Coordinates of C-alpha atoms in Angstrom, one line a residue:
M1 CA -0.1 -0.1 0.0
P2 CA 1.2 3.5 -0.6
D3 CA 2.4 5.9 2.0
I4 CA 0.5 8.9 3.4
I5 CA 1.4 12.4 4.6
F6 CA 0.6 13.5 8.1
R7 CA -0.3 17.0 8.9
D8 CA 3.2 17.5 10.5
G9 CA 4.8 16.6 7.2
S10 CA 5.9 13.1 8.1
I11 CA 5.4 10.2 5.7
R12 CA 4.2 6.9 7.2
H13 CA 2.7 3.7 5.9
N14 CA -0.9 3.6 5.0
E15 CA -2.7 0.8 7.0
W16 CA -6.2 1.7 5.8
V17 CA -7.7 0.4 2.6
V18 CA -10.5 2.2 0.7
V19 CA -13.3 -0.2 0.1
Q20 CA -15.4 0.8 -3.0
R21 CA -19.2 0.3 -3.1
P22 CA -20.2 -3.0 -4.3
E23 CA -21.9 -3.3 -7.6
N24 CA -25.0 -5.1 -8.8
G25 CA -26.2 -6.2 -5.2
E26 CA -23.0 -8.0 -4.4
P27 CA -22.2 -8.1 -0.6
L28 CA -19.8 -5.7 1.0
N29 CA -16.4 -7.3 1.3
I30 CA -14.3 -6.0 4.1
P31 CA -10.6 -6.9 4.2
E32 CA -8.8 -8.3 7.4
Q33 CA -6.9 -4.9 7.6
P34 CA -8.4 -1.5 8.7
A35 CA -10.8 -0.4 6.1
L36 CA -12.7 2.7 5.0
I37 CA -16.3 1.9 3.6
P38 CA -18.9 4.2 2.2
A39 CA -20.6 6.1 5.0
D40 CA -24.2 5.1 4.1
L41 CA -23.3 1.4 4.1
W42 CA -21.6 1.9 7.5
L43 CA -24.9 3.6 8.8
E44 CA -26.9 0.8 7.4
N45 CA -24.8 -1.9 9.2
R46 CA -23.7 0.2 12.2
D47 CA -24.6 -2.3 14.8
Q48 CA -22.4 -4.9 13.1
F49 CA -19.4 -2.5 13.4
A50 CA -20.0 -1.2 16.9
G51 CA -16.9 -0.9 19.0
T52 CA -14.5 -1.7 16.1
R53 CA -11.6 0.5 15.7
D54 CA -10.5 -0.8 12.4
I55 CA -13.4 0.4 10.4
G56 CA -13.8 4.0 9.2
V57 CA -16.0 5.5 6.5
W58 CA -15.5 7.7 3.5
L59 CA -17.7 10.5 2.0
N60 CA -17.8 11.9 -1.4
G61 CA -17.8 15.5 -1.9
H62 CA -21.5 15.6 -2.7
D63 CA -22.4 13.5 0.3
E64 CA -23.9 15.5 3.3
P65 CA -21.7 15.2 6.4
D66 CA -25.0 15.6 8.4
V67 CA -25.6 11.8 8.1
L68 CA -22.7 11.3 10.5
A69 CA -23.6 14.0 12.9
D70 CA -24.8 11.7 15.7
H71 CA -22.1 9.1 15.1
V72 CA -18.9 11.1 14.6
H73 CA -17.5 10.0 18.0
E74 CA -17.8 6.2 17.0
L75 CA -15.5 6.6 14.0
P76 CA -11.7 6.3 14.2
L77 CA -11.3 7.7 10.8
V78 CA -13.4 9.7 8.2
A79 CA -11.9 10.1 4.8
I80 CA -13.2 12.7 2.2
N81 CA -13.0 11.9 -1.5
F82 CA -11.9 14.5 -3.9
P83 CA -13.0 13.0 -7.1
K84 CA -11.2 15.6 -9.2
F85 CA -8.7 18.4 -8.3
S86 CA -11.3 21.1 -9.1
D87 CA -14.1 19.8 -6.8
G88 CA -13.8 21.8 -3.6
R89 CA -16.9 20.5 -1.8
G90 CA -14.7 18.3 0.5
Y91 CA -13.1 21.4 2.2
S92 CA -16.7 22.5 3.3
T93 CA -17.3 18.8 4.4
A94 CA -14.3 18.8 6.5
R95 CA -14.9 22.2 8.4
L96 CA -18.4 20.9 9.0
L97 CA -17.2 17.7 10.6
R98 CA -14.6 19.5 12.7
E99 CA -16.5 22.7 13.6
R100 CA -20.3 21.9 13.6
F101 CA -20.2 18.1 14.6
G102 CA -17.1 18.1 16.8
F103 CA -15.2 15.3 15.1
K104 CA -11.9 14.9 16.8
N105 CA -10.3 11.8 15.3
E106 CA -8.5 11.5 12.1
L107 CA -9.7 13.3 9.0
R108 CA -8.1 12.1 5.7
A109 CA -8.1 13.4 2.2
I110 CA -8.3 10.8 -0.4
G111 CA -8.8 10.9 -4.3
D112 CA -7.3 13.4 -6.7
V113 CA -5.2 15.0 -3.9
L114 CA -2.4 17.1 -5.1
L115 CA 0.4 19.2 -3.7
D116 CA -1.3 22.5 -4.4
Q117 CA -4.2 21.6 -2.2
L118 CA -2.4 20.3 0.9
Q119 CA -2.1 23.6 2.8
F120 CA -5.8 24.5 2.3
M121 CA -6.7 21.0 3.4
K122 CA -4.5 21.3 6.6
R123 CA -6.3 24.6 7.4
C124 CA -9.7 22.9 6.9
G125 CA -8.9 20.3 9.5
F126 CA -7.5 17.3 7.6
D127 CA -5.0 15.3 9.5
T128 CA -3.7 13.0 6.7
Y129 CA -3.3 13.0 3.0
D130 CA -3.5 10.2 0.6
L131 CA -1.7 11.8 -2.4
R132 CA -2.5 10.8 -6.0
P133 CA -0.2 7.9 -7.0
D134 CA 1.5 9.7 -9.8
K135 CA 2.8 12.6 -7.6
D136 CA 6.0 12.9 -5.5
I137 CA 5.0 12.3 -1.9
R138 CA 8.4 13.8 -0.4
K139 CA 7.9 17.1 -2.4
A140 CA 4.3 17.2 -1.2
A141 CA 5.1 16.6 2.4
R142 CA 7.6 19.4 2.3
S143 CA 5.0 21.7 1.1
L144 CA 2.9 21.5 4.3
N145 CA 5.2 23.5 6.1
F146 CA 5.8 26.4 3.6
F147 CA 3.7 28.8 5.6
S148 CA 4.3 29.4 9.3
Q149 CA 1.0 31.2 9.7
G150 CA -2.3 31.8 8.0
Y151 CA -4.1 35.2 7.8
Q152 CA -7.5 33.9 8.2
A153 CA -9.1 32.0 11.2
A154 CA -9.6 28.5 10.4
T155 CA -9.9 25.2 12.1
D156 CA -6.3 25.3 13.2
T157 CA -6.6 28.9 14.7
D158 CA -9.6 30.7 16.0
L159 CA -8.3 34.1 15.3
P160 CA -7.2 35.9 12.2
L161 CA -3.6 37.1 12.2
F162 CA -4.3 40.8 12.9
R163 CA -6.1 39.8 16.1
R164 CA -3.3 37.4 17.2
R165 CA -0.7 40.1 16.7
A166 CA -2.8 42.6 18.7
S167 CA -2.9 40.4 21.8

């Protein structure tokens, strides 16, 4: 499995596998290793997964994070899929999970994740980044710390820079 980037810029082995939605009524096939399954399938089978720390969920950009509102504390990991570089809905989903629903565990970006997006994803609350396979993971990891501070308030700081300087 490929490596992933953590928010501190470190690169580590990815233990989680993304399970795609079964087609044509096939059963959900969950591997022995930690797995990310579609959020709606997790909700349908929630009792089966109760108490397991090796099953997380993934959402697409068009999925409403509200479906997880009452269950975020049961999940060790939530991944948000970016189906293409230009689809920014996942940023809003991340902020909602962190700020409105209080999700405290690992939040991961998957899909068409590129170096250019990492700094913005970090500010929205993502912890880990599953970079697109054809990109240089080492270069991307270094890009996470290009900026020491952000001007705006975000999930990583409550106050904009001008207010932080004034205090």
